[in-house]
């Protein structure tokens, strides 16, 4: 049973437009959420995170929104650039846990020039 | 340069032949983990370690062993590999002294078990 779900395996957007990647979770104990970006033949790299005490966190072109009541978070990329084409993983961690993260299955984003 | 290294990057082996994938980090991180990535399943944690000589099972530990004799190294051992362990493996490390949850990942090891 996947506790972190990314229901869209792929997404294509035009350069300059907004990319919205979605993630749902089922474990109400999760209190910290992250997005990782992965290029082919490389390991994932950290992109942006959000704590459950916030509902929005912004870093340049990247914004993460958290809706705790819906157990949903989303990553917005504005404007999208061809270099953003990668697999994006959503991840979450429960409060008080020393364990590492639970990841979603990933969404392949393709930004078309 | 801060990094996590894994070796080998690619490995083809046969069922039952013991193998070890090494992982090393130069950031003095306490936490280290192993993950496998499979299509449609994302990254699943195999084992993790909170410090030297402290290891625990993740979500999919069957068929794997780990050891943490030194802080910088966290090898993954497959005593008797089977075809269902064909996967892409990532080692990761994290600083336990910061509130940040950022993990640093190695470049990955692609394993094929025939």
mmCIF file of C-alpha atoms in Angstrom, chain A residues 31-34 36 46 49-50 91-101 103, chain B residues 31 35 93-96 98-105:
data_model
loop_
_atom_site.group_PDB
_atom_site.id
_atom_site.type_symbol
_atom_site.label_atom_id
_atom_site.label_comp_id
_atom_site.label_asym_id
_atom_site.label_seq_id
_atom_site.Cartn_x
_atom_site.Cartn_y
_atom_site.Cartn_z
ATOM 1 C CA UNK A 31 4.729 16.205 8.864
ATOM 2 C CA UNK A 32 7.516 17.048 6.452
ATOM 3 C CA UNK A 33 7.370 16.898 2.684
ATOM 4 C CA UNK A 34 10.009 17.216 0.016
ATOM 5 C CA UNK A 36 13.354 15.687 -5.441
ATOM 6 C CA UNK A 46 16.749 17.923 -3.361
ATOM 7 C CA UNK A 49 10.536 21.146 1.094
ATOM 8 C CA UNK A 50 7.657 22.175 3.319
ATOM 9 C CA UNK A 91 8.593 12.339 -0.452
ATOM 10 C CA UNK A 92 7.297 12.493 3.116
ATOM 11 C CA UNK A 93 8.424 11.742 6.648
ATOM 12 C CA UNK A 94 6.308 11.029 9.743
ATOM 13 C CA UNK A 95 6.734 13.056 12.904
ATOM 14 C CA UNK A 96 9.046 11.667 15.547
ATOM 15 C CA UNK A 97 10.524 9.101 13.213
ATOM 16 C CA UNK A 98 14.208 8.543 12.733
ATOM 17 C CA UNK A 99 13.509 6.657 9.559
ATOM 18 C CA UNK A 100 14.220 8.079 6.191
ATOM 19 C CA UNK A 101 11.709 9.198 3.639
ATOM 20 C CA UNK A 103 8.772 8.328 -1.785
ATOM 21 C CA UNK B 31 22.314 8.810 8.629
ATOM 22 C CA UNK B 35 16.948 2.528 -1.760
ATOM 23 C CA UNK B 93 23.214 10.152 3.453
ATOM 24 C CA UNK B 94 21.869 12.897 5.702
ATOM 25 C CA UNK B 95 23.150 15.039 8.536
ATOM 26 C CA UNK B 96 21.342 14.118 11.768
ATOM 27 C CA UNK B 98 20.235 19.641 11.383
ATOM 28 C CA UNK B 99 16.483 19.998 11.122
ATOM 29 C CA UNK B 100 16.818 19.871 7.373
ATOM 30 C CA UNK B 101 15.723 16.582 5.882
ATOM 31 C CA UNK B 102 17.818 16.919 2.771
ATOM 32 C CA UNK B 103 19.304 13.661 1.683
ATOM 33 C CA UNK B 104 22.259 13.455 -0.636
ATOM 34 C CA UNK B 105 22.073 10.621 -3.116
#
